[in-house]
Coordinates of C-alpha atoms in Angstrom, one line a residue:
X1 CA -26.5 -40.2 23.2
X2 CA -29.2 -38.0 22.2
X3 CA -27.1 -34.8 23.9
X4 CA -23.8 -35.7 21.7
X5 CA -25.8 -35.5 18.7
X6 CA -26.9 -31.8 19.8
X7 CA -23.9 -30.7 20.5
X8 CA -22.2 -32.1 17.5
X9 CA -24.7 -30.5 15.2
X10 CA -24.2 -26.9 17.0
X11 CA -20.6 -27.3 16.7
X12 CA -21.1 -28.6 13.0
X13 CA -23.7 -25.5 12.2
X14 CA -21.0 -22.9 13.9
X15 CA -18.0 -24.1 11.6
X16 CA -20.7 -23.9 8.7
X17 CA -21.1 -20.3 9.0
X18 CA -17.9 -19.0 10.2
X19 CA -16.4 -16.4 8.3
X20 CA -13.2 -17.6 6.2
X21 CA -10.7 -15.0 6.6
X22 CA -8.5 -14.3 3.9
X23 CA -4.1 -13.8 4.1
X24 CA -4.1 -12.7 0.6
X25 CA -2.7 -9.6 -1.0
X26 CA -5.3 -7.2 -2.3
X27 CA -4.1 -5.1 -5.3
X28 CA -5.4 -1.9 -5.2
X29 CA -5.6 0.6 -8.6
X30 CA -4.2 4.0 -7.3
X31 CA -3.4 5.8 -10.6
X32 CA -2.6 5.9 -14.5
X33 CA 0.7 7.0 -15.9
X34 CA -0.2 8.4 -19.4
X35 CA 3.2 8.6 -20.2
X36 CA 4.2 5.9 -19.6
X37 CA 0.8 3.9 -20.4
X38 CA 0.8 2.1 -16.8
X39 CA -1.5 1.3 -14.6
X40 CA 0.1 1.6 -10.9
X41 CA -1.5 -0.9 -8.0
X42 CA -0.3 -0.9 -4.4
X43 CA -0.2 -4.4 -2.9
X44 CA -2.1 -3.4 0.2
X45 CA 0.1 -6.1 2.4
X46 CA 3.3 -4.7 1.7
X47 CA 2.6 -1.2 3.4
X48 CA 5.2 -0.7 6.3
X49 CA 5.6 2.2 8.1
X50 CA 7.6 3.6 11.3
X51 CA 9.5 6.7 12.9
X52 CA 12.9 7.0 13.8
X53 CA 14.6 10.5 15.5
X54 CA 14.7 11.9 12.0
X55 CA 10.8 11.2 10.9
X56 CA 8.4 9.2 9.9
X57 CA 8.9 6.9 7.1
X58 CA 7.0 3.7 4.8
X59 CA 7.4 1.4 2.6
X60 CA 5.8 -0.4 -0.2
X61 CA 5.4 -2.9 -3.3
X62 CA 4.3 -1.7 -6.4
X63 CA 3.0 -3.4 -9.5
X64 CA 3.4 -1.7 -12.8
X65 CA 0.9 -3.4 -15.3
X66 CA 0.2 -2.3 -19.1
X67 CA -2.6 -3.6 -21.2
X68 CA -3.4 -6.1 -18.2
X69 CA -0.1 -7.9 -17.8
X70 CA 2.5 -7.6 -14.9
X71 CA 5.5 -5.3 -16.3
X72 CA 7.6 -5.2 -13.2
X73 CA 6.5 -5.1 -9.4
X74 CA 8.9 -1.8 -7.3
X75 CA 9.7 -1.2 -3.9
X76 CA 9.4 2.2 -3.2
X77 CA 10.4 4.0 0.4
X78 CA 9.0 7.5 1.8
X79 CA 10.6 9.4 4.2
X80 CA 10.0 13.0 5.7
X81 CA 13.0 14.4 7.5
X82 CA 11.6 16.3 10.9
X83 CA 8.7 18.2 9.0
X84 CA 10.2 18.8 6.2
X85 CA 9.0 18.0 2.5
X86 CA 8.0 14.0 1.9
X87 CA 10.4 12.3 -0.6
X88 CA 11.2 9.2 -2.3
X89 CA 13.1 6.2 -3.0
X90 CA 13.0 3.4 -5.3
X91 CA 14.8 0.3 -5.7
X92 CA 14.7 1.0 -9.2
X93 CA 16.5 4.3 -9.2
X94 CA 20.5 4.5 -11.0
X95 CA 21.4 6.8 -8.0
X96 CA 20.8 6.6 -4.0
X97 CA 19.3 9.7 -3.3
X98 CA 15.7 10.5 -2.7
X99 CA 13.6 12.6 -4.7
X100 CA 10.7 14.8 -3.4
X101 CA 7.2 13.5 -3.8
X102 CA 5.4 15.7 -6.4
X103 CA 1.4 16.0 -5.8
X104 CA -0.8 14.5 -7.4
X105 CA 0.8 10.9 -6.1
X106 CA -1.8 8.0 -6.0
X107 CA 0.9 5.9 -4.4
X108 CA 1.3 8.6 -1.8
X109 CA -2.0 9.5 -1.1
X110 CA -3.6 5.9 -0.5
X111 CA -0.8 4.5 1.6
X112 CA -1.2 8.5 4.2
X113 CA -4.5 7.4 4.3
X114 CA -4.3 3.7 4.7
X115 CA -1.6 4.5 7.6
X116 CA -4.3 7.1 8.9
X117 CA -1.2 9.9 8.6
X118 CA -2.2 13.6 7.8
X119 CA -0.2 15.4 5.3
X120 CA -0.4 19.1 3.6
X121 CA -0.5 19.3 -0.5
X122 CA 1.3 22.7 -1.0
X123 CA 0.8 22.6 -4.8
X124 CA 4.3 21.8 -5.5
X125 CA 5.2 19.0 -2.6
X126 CA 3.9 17.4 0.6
X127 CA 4.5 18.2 3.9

């Protein structure tokens, strides 16, 4: 009897301390759009990325927020034909066509480096 209690209170002390891992979404302040006066977080769960035989490519969620309330949340998709300059979509956009990504890009910038992806800042575009 003495040996059950033992080994119920090890097993008991190990669930204590386990770490509790966390599902959730982290949102994650990437930049500030004066002109717009926005705040722009990536939702760190939404990043998806891949390659095809045209280039790489991502995805990701984006939440717009002014003055500390939620004004929209957009899906935006990168893409980089062969080596060519990165560009842009959004699911907000009038028109289907993609846009080049013009540096300085917090959305950009932390989702390369969260995918681990190199990329060249010419001045004017990425490559």
């Amino acid at each position: 009897m003495r040996k059950f209690y033992a080994i119920f209170f090890l097993i008991a002390l190990t669930v204590l301390f386990l770490p509790i891992n966390s599902a959730k979404a982290n949102d994650v302040w990437v930049d500030h759009w004066k002109s717009e006066n926005v705040d722009i977080y990536v939702i760190d769960n939404t990043i998806s990325s891949g390659e095809s035989n045209n280039g790489r490519y991502f995805k990701v969620s984006v939440k717009e927020v002014t003055n500390g309330r939620l004004q929209r949340i957009v899906k935006w998709d990168f893409s980089q034909f062969e080596s060519g300059m990165w560009r842009y979509e959004t699911d907000t956009m009038r028109v289907s066509r993609t846009t080049p990504v013009i540096p300085r890009s917090g959305i950009f910038e932390f989702c390369m480096n969260r995918l681990g992806w190199s990329y060249r800042n010419t001045g004017n575009y990425y490559y």
